[in-house]
Coordinates of C-alpha atoms in Angstrom, one line a residue:
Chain A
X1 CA 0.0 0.0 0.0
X2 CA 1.7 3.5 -0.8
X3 CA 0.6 6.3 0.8
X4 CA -1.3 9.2 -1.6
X5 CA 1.3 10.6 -3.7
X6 CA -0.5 14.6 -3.7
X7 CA 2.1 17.4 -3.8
X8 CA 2.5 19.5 -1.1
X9 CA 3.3 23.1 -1.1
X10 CA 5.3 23.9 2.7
X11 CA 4.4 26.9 4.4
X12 CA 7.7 26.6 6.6
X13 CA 7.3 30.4 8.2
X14 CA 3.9 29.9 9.2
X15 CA 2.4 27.5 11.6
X16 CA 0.1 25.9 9.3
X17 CA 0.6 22.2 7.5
X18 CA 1.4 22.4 3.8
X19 CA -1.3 23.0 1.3
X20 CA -2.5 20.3 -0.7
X21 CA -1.9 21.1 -4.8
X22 CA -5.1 22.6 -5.8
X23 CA -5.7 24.7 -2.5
X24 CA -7.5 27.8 -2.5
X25 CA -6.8 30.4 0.4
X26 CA -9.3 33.1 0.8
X27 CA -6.7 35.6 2.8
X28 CA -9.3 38.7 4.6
X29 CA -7.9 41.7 7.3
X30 CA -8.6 45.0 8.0
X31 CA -5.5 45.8 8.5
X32 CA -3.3 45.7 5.0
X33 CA 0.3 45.6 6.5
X34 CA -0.7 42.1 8.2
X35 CA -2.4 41.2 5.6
X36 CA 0.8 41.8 3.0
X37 CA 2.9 40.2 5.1
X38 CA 0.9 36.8 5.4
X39 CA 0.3 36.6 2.1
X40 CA 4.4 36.8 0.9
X41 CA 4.8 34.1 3.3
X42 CA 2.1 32.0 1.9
X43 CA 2.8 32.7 -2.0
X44 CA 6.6 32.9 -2.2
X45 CA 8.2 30.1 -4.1
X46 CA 10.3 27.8 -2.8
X47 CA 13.2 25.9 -4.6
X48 CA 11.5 24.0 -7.1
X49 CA 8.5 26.3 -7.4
X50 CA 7.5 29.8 -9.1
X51 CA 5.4 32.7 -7.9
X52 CA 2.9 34.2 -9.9
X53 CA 1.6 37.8 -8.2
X54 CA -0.9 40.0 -9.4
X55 CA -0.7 43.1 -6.9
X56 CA -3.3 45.9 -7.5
X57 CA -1.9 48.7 -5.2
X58 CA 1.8 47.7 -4.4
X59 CA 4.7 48.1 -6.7
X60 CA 6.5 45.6 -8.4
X61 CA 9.8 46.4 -6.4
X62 CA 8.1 46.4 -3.1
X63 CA 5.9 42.9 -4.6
X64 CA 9.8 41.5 -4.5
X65 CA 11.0 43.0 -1.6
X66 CA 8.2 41.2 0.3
X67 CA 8.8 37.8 -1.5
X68 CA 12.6 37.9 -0.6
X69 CA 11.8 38.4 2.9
X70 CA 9.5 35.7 3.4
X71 CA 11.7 33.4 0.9
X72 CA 15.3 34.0 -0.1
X73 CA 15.7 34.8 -3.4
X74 CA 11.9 34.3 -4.1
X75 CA 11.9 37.0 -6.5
X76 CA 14.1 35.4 -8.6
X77 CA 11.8 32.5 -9.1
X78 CA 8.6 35.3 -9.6
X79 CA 6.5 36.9 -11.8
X80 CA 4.6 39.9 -10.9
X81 CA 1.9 41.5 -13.1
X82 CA 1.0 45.1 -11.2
X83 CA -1.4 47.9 -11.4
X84 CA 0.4 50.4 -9.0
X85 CA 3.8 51.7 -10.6
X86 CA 5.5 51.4 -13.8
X87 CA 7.6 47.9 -15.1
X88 CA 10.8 47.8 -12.1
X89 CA 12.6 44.8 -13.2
X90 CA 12.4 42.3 -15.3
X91 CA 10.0 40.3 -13.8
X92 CA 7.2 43.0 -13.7
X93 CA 5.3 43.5 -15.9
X94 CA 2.9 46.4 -16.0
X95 CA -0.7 46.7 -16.0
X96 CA -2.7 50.3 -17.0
X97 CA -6.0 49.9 -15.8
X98 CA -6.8 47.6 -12.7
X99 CA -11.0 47.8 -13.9
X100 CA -9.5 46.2 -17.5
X101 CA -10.3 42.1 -16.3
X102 CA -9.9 40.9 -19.9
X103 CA -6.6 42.5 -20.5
X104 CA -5.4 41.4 -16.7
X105 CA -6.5 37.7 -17.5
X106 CA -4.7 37.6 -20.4
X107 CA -1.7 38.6 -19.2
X108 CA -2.3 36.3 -15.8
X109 CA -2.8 33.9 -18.7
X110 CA 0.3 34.4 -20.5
X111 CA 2.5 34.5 -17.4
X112 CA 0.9 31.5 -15.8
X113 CA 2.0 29.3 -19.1
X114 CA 5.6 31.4 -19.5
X115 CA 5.6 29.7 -15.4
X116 CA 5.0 26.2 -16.8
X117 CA 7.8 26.2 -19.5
X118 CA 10.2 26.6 -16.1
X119 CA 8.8 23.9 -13.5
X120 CA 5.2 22.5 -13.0
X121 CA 5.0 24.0 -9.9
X122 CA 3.4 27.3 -9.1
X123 CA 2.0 29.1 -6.7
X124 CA -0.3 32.5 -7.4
X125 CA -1.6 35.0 -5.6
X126 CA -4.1 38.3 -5.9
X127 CA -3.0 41.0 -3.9
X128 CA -5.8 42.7 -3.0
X129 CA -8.5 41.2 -4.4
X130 CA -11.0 43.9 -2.7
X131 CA -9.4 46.8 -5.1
X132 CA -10.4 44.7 -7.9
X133 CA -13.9 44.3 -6.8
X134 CA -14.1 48.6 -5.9
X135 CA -12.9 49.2 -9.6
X136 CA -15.4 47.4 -11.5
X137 CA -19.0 48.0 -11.7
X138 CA -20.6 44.6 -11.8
X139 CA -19.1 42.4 -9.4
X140 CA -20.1 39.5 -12.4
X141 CA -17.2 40.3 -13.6
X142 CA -15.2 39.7 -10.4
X143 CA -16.5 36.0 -10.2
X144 CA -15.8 35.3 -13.7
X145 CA -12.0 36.8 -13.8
X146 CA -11.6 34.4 -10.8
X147 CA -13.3 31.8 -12.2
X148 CA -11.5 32.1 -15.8
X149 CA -7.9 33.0 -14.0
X150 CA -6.9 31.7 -10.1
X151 CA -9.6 29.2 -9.9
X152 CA -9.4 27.6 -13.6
X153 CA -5.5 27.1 -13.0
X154 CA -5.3 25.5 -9.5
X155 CA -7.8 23.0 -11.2
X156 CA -5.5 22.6 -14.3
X157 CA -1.8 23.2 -12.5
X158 CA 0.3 21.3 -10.0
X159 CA -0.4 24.8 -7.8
X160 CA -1.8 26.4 -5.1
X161 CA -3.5 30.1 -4.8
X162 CA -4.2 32.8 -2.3
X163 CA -6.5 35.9 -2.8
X164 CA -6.6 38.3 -0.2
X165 CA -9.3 40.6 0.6
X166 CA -9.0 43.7 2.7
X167 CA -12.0 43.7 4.7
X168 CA -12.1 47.7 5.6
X169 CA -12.7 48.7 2.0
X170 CA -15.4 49.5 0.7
X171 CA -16.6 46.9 -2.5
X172 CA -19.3 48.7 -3.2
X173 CA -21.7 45.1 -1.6
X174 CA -22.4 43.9 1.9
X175 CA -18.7 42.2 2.6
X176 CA -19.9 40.2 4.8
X177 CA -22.1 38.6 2.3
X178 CA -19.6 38.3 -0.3
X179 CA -16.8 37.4 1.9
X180 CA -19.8 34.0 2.8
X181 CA -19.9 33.5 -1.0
X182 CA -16.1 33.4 -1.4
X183 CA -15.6 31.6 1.7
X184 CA -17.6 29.1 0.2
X185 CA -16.0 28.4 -3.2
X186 CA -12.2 28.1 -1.8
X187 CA -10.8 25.4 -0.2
X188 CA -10.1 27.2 3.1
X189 CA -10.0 30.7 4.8
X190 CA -7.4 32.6 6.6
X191 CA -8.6 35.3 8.6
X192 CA -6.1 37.7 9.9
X193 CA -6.4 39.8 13.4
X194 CA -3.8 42.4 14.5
X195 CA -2.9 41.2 18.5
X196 CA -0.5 43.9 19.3
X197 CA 2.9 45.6 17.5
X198 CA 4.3 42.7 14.9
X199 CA 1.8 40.2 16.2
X200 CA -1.3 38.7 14.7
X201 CA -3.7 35.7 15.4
X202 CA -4.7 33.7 12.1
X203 CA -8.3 32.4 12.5
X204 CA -8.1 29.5 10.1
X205 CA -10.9 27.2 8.9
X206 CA -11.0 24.7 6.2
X207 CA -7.2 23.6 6.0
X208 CA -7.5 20.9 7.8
X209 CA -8.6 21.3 11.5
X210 CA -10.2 24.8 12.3
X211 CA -7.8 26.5 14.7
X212 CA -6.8 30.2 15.7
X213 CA -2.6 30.5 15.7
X214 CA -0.3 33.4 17.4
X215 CA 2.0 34.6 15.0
X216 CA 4.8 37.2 15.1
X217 CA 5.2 38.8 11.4
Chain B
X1 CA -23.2 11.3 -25.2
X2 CA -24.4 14.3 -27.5
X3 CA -21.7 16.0 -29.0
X4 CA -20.9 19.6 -27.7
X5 CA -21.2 22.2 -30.4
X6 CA -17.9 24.3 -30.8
X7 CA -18.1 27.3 -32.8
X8 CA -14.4 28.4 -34.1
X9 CA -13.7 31.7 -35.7
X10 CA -10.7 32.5 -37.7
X11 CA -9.2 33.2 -41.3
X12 CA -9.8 30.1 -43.3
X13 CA -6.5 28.0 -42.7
X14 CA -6.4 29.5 -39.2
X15 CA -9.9 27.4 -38.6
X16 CA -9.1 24.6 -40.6
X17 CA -6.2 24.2 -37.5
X18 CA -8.2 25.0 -34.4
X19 CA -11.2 22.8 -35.8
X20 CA -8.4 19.6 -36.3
X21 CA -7.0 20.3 -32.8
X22 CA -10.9 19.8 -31.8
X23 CA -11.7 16.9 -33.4
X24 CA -8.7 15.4 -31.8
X25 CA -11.3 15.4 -28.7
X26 CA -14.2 13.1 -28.5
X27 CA -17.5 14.3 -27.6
X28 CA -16.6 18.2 -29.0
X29 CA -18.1 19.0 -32.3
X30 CA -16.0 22.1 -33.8
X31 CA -17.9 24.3 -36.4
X32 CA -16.2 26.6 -38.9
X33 CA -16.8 30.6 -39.6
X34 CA -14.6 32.9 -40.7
X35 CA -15.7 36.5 -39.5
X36 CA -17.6 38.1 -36.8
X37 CA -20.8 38.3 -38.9
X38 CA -20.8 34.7 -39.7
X39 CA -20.2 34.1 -36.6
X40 CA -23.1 36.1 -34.8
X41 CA -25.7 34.9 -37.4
X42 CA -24.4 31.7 -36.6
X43 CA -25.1 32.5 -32.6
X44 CA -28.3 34.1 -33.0
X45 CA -30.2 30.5 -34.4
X46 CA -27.9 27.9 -32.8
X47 CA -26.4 27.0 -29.1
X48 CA -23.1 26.2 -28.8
X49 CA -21.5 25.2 -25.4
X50 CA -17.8 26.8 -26.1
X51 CA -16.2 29.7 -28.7
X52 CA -13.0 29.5 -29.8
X53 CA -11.8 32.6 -31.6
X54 CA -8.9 34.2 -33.6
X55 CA -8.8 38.0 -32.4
X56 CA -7.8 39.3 -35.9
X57 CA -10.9 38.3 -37.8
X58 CA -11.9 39.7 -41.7
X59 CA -14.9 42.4 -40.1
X60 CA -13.8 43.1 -36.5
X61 CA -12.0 40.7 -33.5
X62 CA -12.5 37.8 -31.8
X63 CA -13.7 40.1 -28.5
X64 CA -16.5 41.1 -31.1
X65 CA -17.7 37.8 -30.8
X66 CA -17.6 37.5 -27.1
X67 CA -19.4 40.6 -26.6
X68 CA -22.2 39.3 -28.9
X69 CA -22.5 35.8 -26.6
X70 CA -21.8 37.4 -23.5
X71 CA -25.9 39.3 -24.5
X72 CA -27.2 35.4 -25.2
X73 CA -25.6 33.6 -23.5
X74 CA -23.1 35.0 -20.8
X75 CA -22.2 31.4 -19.1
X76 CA -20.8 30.4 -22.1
X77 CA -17.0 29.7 -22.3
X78 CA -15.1 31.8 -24.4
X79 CA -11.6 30.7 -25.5
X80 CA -9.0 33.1 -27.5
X81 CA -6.4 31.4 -29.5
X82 CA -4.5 33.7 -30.8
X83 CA -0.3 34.8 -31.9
X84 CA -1.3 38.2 -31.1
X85 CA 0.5 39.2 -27.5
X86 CA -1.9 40.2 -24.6
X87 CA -0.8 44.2 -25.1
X88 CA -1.2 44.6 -28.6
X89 CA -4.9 43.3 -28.4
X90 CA -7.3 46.2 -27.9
X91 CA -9.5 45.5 -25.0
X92 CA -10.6 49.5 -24.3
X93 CA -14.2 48.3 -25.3
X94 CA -14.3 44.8 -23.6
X95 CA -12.6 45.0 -20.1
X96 CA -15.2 42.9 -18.9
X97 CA -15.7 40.4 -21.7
X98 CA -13.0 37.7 -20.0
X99 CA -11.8 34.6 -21.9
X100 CA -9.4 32.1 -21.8
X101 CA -6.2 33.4 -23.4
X102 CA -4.2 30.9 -25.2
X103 CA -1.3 31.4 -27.3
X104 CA -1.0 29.8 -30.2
X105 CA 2.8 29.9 -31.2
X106 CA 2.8 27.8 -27.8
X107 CA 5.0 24.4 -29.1
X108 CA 2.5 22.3 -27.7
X109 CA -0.9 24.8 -28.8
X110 CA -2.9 22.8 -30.7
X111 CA -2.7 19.9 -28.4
X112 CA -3.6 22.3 -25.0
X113 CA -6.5 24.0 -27.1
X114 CA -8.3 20.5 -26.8
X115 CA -7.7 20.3 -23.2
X116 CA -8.5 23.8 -22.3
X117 CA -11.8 23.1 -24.2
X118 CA -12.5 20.2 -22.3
X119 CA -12.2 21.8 -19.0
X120 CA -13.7 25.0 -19.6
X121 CA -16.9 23.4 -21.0
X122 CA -16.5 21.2 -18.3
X123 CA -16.3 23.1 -15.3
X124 CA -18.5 26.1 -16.7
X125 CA -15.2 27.6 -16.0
X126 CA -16.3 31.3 -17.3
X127 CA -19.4 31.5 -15.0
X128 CA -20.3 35.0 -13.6
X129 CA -20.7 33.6 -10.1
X130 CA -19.0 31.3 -7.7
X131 CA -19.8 27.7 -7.2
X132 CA -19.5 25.8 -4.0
X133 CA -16.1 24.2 -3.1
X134 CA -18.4 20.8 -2.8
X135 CA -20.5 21.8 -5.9
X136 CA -20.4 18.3 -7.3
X137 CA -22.0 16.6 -4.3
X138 CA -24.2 19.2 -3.9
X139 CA -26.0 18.3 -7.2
X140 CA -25.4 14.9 -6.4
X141 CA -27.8 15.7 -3.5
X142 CA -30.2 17.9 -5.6
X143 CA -30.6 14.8 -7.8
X144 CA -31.7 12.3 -5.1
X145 CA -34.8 14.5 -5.2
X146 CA -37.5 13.2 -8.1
X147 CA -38.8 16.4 -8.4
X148 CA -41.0 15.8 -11.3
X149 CA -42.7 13.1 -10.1
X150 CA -43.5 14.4 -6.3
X151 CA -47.3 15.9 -6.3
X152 CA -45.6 18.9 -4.5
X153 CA -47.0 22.0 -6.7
X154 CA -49.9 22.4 -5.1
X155 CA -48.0 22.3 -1.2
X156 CA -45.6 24.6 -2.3
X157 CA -48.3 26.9 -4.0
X158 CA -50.2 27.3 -0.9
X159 CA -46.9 27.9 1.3
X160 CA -46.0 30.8 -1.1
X161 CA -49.3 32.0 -0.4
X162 CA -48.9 31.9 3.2
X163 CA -45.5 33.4 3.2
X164 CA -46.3 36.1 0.8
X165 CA -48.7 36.9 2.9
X166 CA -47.2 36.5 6.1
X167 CA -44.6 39.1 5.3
X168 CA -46.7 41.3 2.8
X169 CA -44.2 41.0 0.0
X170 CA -45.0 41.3 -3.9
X171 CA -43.9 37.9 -4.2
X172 CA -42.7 34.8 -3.0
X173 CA -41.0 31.6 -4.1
X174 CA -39.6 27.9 -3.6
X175 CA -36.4 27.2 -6.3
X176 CA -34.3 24.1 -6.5
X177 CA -30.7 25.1 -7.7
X178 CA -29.5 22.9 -10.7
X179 CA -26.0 23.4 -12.3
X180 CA -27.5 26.2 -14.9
X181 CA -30.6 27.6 -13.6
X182 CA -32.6 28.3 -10.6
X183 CA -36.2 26.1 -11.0
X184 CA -39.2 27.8 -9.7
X185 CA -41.2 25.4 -7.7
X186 CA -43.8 27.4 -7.2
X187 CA -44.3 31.4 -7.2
X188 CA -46.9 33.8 -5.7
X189 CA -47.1 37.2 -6.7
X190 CA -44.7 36.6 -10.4
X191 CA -45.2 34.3 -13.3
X192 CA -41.7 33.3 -13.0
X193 CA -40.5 29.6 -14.3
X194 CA -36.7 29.7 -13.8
X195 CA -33.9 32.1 -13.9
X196 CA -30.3 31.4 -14.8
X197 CA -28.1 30.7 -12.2
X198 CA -26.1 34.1 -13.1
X199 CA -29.0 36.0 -12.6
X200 CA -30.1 35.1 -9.8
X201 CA -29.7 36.2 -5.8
X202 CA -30.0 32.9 -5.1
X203 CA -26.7 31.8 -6.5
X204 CA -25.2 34.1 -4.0
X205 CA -27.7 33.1 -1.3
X206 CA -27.1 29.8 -1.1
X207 CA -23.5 30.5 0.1
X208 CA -24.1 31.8 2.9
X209 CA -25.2 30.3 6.6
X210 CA -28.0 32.4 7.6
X211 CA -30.5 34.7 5.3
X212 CA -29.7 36.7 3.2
X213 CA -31.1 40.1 2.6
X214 CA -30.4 42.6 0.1
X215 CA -32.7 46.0 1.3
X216 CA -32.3 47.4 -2.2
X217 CA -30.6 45.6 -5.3
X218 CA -29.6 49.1 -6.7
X219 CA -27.2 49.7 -4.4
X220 CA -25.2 46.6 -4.1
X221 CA -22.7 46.1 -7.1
X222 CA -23.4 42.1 -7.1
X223 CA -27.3 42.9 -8.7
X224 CA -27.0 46.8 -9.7
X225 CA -25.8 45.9 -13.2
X226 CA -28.1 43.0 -13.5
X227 CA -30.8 44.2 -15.9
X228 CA -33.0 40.8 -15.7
X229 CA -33.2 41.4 -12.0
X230 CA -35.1 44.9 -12.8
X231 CA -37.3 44.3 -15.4
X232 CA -38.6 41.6 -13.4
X233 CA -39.5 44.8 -10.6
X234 CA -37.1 43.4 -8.0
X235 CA -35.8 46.2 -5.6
X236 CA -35.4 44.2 -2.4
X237 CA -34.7 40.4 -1.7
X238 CA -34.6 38.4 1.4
X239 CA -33.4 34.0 1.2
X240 CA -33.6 31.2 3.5
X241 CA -31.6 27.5 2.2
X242 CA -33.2 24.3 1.9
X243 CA -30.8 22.3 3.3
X244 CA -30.7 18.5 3.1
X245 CA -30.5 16.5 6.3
X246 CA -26.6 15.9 5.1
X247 CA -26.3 19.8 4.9
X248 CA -26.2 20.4 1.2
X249 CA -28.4 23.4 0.0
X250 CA -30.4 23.0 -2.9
X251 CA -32.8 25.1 -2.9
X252 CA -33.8 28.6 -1.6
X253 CA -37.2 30.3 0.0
X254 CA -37.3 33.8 -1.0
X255 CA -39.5 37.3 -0.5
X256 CA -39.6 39.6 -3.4
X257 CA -40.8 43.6 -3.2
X258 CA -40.7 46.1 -5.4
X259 CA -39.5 48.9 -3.0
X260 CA -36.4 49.0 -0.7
X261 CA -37.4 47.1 2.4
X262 CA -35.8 45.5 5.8
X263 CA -36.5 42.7 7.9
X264 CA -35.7 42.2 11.4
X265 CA -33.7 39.5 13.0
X266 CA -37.4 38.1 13.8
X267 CA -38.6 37.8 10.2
X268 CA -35.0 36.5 8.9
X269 CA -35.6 33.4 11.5
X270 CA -39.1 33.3 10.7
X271 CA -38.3 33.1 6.6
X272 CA -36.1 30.5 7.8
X273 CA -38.6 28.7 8.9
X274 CA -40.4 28.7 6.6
X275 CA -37.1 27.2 4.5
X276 CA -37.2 24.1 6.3
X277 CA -40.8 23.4 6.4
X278 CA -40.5 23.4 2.3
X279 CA -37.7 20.9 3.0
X280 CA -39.3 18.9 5.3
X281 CA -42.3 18.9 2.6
X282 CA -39.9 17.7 0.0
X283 CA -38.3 15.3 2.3
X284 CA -42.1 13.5 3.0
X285 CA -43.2 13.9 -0.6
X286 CA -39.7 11.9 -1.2
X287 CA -40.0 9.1 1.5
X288 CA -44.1 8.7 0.1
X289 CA -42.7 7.7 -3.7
X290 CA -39.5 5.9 -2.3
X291 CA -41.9 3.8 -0.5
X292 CA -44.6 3.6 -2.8
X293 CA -41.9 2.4 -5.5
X294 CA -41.2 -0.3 -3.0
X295 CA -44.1 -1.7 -2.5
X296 CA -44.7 -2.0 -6.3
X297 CA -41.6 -3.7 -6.8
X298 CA -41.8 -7.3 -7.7

């Protein structure tokens, strides 16, 4: 008998197990500096692995700064497809209008596959999914860039994916609502609560057993 | 199994190509145009359950296309197999049109175009909404339920009534949630039969715990944009699941009004109520015909 041979993507700077290929993390906070850090440590790519970005309100240098420090050299082993800032290196690559979902799923497309021809491997992220949903005007839209982009390639991928959602911004829908319908369609939720200077408690549910962790960031 | 009808667009060797790549695939049936006219006419008499497109086409692009299913048809999967790069393809006019984007000077193109077919018809992977994580067991659950052969209308007729009138709404209804649509049980106050699972609250609904209430659609960017939702006079919207003894959701008891209106914690657990006593009608109807079949067996 052999034991179930799915691949596992660590999360060694965390205190959670490794994520099963095909994981969906639903990342939420109120407070964006928490939430930033959490999700670099969760998305960074190991060894063997790349990282695929898409940040909507932070630059591509400080998208690599954050993957270095939660993975050395995690940037080298990156892509990064951003809204905020102009191309900063050559793994950036630029995007003009954040409200533009069929351009940005193209390129998310494009990158995802330029990902494959290096190693199988890949984990991707949205960073913050909540300025996406405050740009657009139907929230349709939304659902179906998810659907089309993150979602359609953890199915198809040897990969995992994170979306984070600040919480305090305004979406233009009850959050609370929409954070139920999300929370419903990913594999597993991360909540994250600020506990004090450099600390936060993770409220996790849905990756395995349903536990609230300590964590210094 | 039926074949799926693929329509491909492109110049005429381009189409010759994506149409072999297709046929590769069993159960996908690939159909040739060559321009966006073509194409629409094409759209306007016939189904089809995926588009692949070139996005230089003779009379327009392939995001011409999309725009014209995306009025018919919006669940429809839309693929883009292209050699043009992501920023030299104009997308000022679509930027919420969303396809697949596929390369095709990939090495291995032809042979992923199949595949990415597959999977988007598949897994309705283009849907403007968001499907359970355990959608698969869900309709698993909603298909233990012989709906057309339980003598349930006239219950569920006479419940609407009650609720309707109960919370002095315009209308009320009992829907079962299938993979595309939303079926209307029954319905007091509308003529409605079904509503696709895009368009209706209920998709979002259902993914959530406890009752959902939307005081005025207008003002919530989920339903704002939605024009089916107003020409059928809806302003406000309160659901309640039908949940299965094992916990899956498959159906939804909602209030309809044409003005902006609230209801208090009382009526949410009320509505709620009034969600599980449709269940526990299905559930009884159910039993009645398993045990009816039984007894009728040799």
């Amino acid at each position: 008998m052999s034991l179930t041979e799915t691949a596992q993507f660590e999360i060694p700077n965390l205190p959670l197990a490794a994520f099963e290929d095909g994981t969906s993390v639903l990342l939420t906070g109120d407070d964006t500096d928490l939430l930033e850090s959490v999700f670099y440590r969760l998305v960074a790519a190991r060894e063997d692995e790349r990282s695929l970005v898409l940040a909507t309100e932070a630059s591509g240098r400080a998208v690599n700064r954050g993957l270095d420090g939660a993975a050395d050299g995690a940037s080298d082993r990156s892509a990064v497809l951003t809204c905020a800032g102009p191309d900063a290196a050559e793994n950036v690559t630029g995007v003009d209008d954040i409200a533009d979902l069929t351009g940005l799923g193209m390129q998310f497309s494009t990158l995802v596959a330029d990902s494959q021809a290096t190693t199988g491997r890949l984990r991707a992220g949205i960073l913050l999914c909540s300025s996406i949903c405050a740009a657009v005007d139907d929230t349709r839209s939304v659902y179906r860039f998810l659907n089309s982009n993150l979602l359609s390639q953890l199915r198809r991928n040897e990969a995992v994916g994170v979306c984070a959602l600040d919480t305090s911004a305004d979406i233009g829908t009850n959050v609370d609502s929409f954070l139920a319908g999300m929370k419903a369609s990913f594999t597993g939720r991360i909540d994250v609560e600020a506990d004090g200077p450099g600390r936060a408690i993770l409220h996790v549910s849905g990756l395995g057993d349903d536990r609230s962790v300590e964590v210094s960031l | 199994m039926v074949d799926q009808t693929v329509l491909c667009i492109g110049a005429d060797d381009d189409v010759e190509d994506m149409a072999a790549a297709l046929d590769e695939e069993a159960d996908l049936a690939p159909i040739a145009r060559t321009s966006v006219a073509e194409a629409t006419a094409f759209l306007d008499t016939e189904s089809v359950a995926a588009v692949v497109t070139e996005y230089e086409l003779s009379d327009g692009t392939g995001l011409d296309v999309v725009d014209a299913i995306r009025d018919h048809a919006p669940q429809t999967p839309c693929v883009l197999y292209t050699d043009v790069s992501p920023s030299d393809i104009d997308t000022a006019s679509f930027e919420d049109a969303i396809v697949e984007y596929l390369n095709r000077d990939l090495p291995d193109a032809a042979d992923r175009l199949g595949f990415v077919v597959d999977d988007v018809i598949a897994h309705s992977a283009q849907v403007g909404f968001l499907v359970p994580d355990d959608e698969d067991s869900r309709l698993a659950a909603l298909d233990s339920y012989d709906v057309d052969d339980l003598p349930i209308e006239e219950s569920f007729d006479r419940l609407t009534d009650l609720i309707s009138s109960h919370f002095d709404t315009a209308v009320a209804f009992i829907g079962l949630i299938d993979e595309q649509e939303e079926d209307i049980l029954a319905c007091t106050g509308g003529d409605w039969d079904s509503i696709t699972r895009e368009e209706t609250i209920c998709t979002h609904s259902m993914l959530q715990e406890d009752v959902m209430v939307v005081e005025d659609i207008s003002e919530d960017k989920r339903f704002a944009q939605n024009q089916q939702l107003h020409d059928l006079g809806i302003v406000s919207y309160a659901g309640a699941n039908m949940t299965t003894p094992e916990g899956q959701t498959i159906g939804q008891v909602c209030l309809i009004d044409h003005e902006r209106r609230s209801y208090s914690p009382e009526q949410r657990a009320q509505l709620q109520q009034f969600a599980e006593t449709a269940m526990e009608i299905l559930e009884l109807r159910q039993s009645l015909l398993e045990a009816s079949d039984a007894e009728v067996a040799p």
